[in-house]
XYZ file of C-alpha atoms in Angstrom:
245
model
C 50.626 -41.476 186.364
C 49.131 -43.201 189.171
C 47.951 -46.841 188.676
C 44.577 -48.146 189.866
C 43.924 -51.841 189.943
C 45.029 -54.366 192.602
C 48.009 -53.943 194.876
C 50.555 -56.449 195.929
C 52.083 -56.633 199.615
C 55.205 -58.511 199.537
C 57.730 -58.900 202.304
C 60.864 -57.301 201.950
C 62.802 -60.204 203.347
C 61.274 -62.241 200.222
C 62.122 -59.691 197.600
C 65.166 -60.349 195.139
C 67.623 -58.254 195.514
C 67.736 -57.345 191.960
C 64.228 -56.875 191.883
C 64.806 -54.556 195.203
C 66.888 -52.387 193.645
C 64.875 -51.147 190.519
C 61.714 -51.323 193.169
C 63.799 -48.981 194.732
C 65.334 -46.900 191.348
C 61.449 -46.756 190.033
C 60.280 -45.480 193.133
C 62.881 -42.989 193.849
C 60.799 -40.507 192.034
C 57.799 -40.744 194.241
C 57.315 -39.134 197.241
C 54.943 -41.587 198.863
C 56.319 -44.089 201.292
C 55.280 -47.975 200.637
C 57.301 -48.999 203.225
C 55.131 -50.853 206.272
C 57.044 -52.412 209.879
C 55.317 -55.091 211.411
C 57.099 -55.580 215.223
C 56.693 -59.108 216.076
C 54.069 -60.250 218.228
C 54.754 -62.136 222.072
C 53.432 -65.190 220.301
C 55.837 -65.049 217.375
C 58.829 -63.946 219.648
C 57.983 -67.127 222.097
C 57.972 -69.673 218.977
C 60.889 -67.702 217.696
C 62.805 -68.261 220.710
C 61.222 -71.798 221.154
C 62.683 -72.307 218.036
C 66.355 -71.673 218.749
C 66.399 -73.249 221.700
C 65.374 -76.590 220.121
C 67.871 -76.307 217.351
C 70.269 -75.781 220.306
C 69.525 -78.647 221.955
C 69.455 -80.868 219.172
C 72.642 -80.758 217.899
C 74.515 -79.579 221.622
C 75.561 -76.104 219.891
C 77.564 -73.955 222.368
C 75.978 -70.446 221.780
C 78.917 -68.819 222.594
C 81.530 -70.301 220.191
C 80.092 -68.918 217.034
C 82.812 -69.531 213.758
C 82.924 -66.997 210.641
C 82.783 -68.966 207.567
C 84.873 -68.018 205.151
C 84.241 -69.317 201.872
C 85.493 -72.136 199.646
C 83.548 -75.221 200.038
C 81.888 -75.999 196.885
C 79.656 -78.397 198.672
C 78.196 -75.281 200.886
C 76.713 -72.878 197.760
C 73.674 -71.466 200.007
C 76.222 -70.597 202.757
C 77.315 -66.983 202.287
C 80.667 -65.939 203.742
C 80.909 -64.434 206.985
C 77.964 -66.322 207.709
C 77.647 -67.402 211.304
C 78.474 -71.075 212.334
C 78.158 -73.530 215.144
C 80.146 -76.638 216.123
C 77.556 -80.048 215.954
C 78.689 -81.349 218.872
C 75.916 -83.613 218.647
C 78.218 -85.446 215.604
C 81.279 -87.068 215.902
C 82.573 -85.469 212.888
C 84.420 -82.291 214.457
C 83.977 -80.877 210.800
C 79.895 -80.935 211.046
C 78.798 -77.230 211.494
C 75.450 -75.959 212.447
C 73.930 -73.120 210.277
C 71.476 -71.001 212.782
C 69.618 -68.072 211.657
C 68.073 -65.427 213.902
C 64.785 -67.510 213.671
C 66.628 -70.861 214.565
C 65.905 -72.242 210.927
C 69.095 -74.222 210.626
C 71.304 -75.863 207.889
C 74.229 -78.773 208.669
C 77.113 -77.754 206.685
C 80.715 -79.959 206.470
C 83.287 -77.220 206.749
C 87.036 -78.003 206.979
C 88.943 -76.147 209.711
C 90.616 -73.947 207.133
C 87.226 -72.237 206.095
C 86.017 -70.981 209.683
C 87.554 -68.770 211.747
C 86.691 -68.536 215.722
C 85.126 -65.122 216.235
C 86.773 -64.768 219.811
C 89.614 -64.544 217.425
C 88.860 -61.404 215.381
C 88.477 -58.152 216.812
C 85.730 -56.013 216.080
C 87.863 -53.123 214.869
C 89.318 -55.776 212.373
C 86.616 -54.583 209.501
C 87.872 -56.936 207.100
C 87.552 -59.910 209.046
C 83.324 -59.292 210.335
C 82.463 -57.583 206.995
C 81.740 -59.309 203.136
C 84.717 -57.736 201.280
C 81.594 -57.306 198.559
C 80.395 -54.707 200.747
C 83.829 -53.133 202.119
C 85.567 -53.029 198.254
C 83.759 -50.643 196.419
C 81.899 -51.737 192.433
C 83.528 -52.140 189.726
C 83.948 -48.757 187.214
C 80.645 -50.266 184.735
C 78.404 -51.789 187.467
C 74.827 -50.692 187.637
C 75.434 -48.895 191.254
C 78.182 -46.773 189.737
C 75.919 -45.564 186.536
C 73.160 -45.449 188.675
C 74.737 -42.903 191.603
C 76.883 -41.394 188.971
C 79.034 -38.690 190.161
C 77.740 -39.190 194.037
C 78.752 -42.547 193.998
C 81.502 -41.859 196.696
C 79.030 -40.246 199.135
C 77.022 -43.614 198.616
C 79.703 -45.784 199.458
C 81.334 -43.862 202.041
C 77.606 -43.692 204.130
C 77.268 -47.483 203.359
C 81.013 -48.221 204.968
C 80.067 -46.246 207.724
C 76.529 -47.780 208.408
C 78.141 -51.592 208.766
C 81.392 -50.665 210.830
C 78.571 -48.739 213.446
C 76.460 -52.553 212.993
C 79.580 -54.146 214.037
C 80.869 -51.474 216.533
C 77.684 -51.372 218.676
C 77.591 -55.153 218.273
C 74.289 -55.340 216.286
C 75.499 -58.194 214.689
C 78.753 -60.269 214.904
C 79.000 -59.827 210.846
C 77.698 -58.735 207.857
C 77.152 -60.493 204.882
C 75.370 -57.672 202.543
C 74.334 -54.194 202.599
C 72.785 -51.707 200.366
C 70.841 -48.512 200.117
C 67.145 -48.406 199.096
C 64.675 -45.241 198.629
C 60.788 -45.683 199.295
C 59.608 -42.325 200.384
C 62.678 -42.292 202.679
C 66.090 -42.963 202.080
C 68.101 -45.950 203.880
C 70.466 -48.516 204.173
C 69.901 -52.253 205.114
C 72.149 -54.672 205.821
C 72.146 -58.617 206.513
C 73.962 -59.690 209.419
C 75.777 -63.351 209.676
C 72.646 -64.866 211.265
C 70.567 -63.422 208.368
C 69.040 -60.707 210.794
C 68.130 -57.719 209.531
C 69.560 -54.135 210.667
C 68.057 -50.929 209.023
C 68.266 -47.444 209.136
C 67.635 -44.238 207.376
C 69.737 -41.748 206.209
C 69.315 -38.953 208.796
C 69.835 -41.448 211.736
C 73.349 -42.728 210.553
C 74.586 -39.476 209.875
C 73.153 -37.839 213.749
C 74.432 -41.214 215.198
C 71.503 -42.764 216.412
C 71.571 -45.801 217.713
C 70.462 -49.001 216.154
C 66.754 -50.614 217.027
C 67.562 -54.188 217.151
C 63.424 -55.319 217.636
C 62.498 -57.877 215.051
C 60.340 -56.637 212.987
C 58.970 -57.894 209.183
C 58.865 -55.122 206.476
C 56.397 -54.778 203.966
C 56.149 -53.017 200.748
C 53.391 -52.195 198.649
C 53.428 -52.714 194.759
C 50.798 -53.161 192.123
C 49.988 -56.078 190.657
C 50.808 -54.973 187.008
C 53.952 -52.969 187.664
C 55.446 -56.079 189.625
C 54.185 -58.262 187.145
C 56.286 -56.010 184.144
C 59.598 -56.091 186.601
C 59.213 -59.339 186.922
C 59.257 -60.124 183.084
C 61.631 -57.325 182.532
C 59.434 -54.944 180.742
C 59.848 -51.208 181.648
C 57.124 -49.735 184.382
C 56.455 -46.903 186.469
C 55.394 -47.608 189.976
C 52.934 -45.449 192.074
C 52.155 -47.007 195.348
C 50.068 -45.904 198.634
C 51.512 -45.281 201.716
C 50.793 -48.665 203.904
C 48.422 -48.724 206.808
């Protein structure tokens, strides 16, 4: 049954990923799309850019010797691996790494040589080395993916493998760090690169081969205010939500 009563836009970026998911499960039944793609604007692209820049110059990062992290430093638990990394070579320490996402928020991370790897040192047809081994191994036998895809479980992980090797092959991003398949009105997969950029794409374009739109954009989805407010305490709820204008 539809709901009336106040709706709730929340960006996608800011979502949970649990939460995501049975967003995603709940509205799978529903063939109205609450999914809304908001390009960035010249302003926000010039302080974007602005941004990085800065961060660059701060801490003397050479853009173009970018490190994989690969795990293993307690002291790092916000860093996720395959996460892209810069040298500091504002510091003297030569373990002092620079954390730089796509917006040039960045993070100062002390990383022993043993947990990055140089990127000019991985190929990108070496899957194992640009991709989360949480995305390339598939879930375990009693996950809630598996009893959730049941029987087409393989189809789901063989589209999701070959959605992240294209992100890497048509170098989208240098890594990935996550990726997953959501349904709202249309069915896709999204993935989070090492820079925590965000590449997505339905169904129907991975399978015809299209290629990837790398524009920026921030993605909105509609929800209302009670059903988010039961998911959020854990209760059951249905969710019936209008398309976005």
């Amino acid at each position: 049954m539809p709901q009336s009563g106040k709706k709730i836009t929340l960006s996608l970026s800011k979502i949970a990923t649990a939460l995501l998911f049975t967003l995603s499960v709940i509205h799978s039944a529903n063939v109205q799309s609450a999914i809304k793609e908001v390009p960035e604007t010249p302003e926000e692209q010039a302080d974007r850019l602005n941004n990085i820049a800065q961060t660059v110059k701060e801490y003397q990062i050479n853009v173009n010797e970018k490190f994989i992290y690969q795990g293993d430093v307690p002291e790092a638990p916000n860093l996720q691996v395959k996460s892209i990394v810069y040298r500091d070579y504002s510091s003297a320490n030569p373990n002092q790494y620079v954390y730089m996402n796509s917006y040039g928020n960045r993070a100062l991370y002390q990383l022993p040589a043993i947990t990055v790897l140089p990127l000019s040192q991985t190929e990108k047809s070496d899957y194992p080395a640009r991709i989360s081994r949480y995305i390339l191994e598939k879930d375990a036998e009693n996950s809630r993916i598996r009893k959730y895809y049941g029987d087409k479980y393989d189809d789901y992980y063989q589209q999701k493998i070959k959605f992240v090797k294209k992100i890497i092959d048509s170098d989208s991003c240098d890594t990935v760090i996550s990726a997953d398949a959501y349904s709202f009105g249309e069915h896709y997969f999204s993935a989070t690169c090492g820079d925590r950029s965000e590449i997505k794409q339905t169904i129907d374009e991975i399978n015809q081969n299209k290629p990837i739109d790398k524009t920026i954009k921030k993605t909105y989805i509609t929800v209302p205010e009670e059903t988010l407010k039961k998911l959020r305490s854990g209760q059951p709820a249905e969710i019936s939500t209008d398309k976005a204008e």
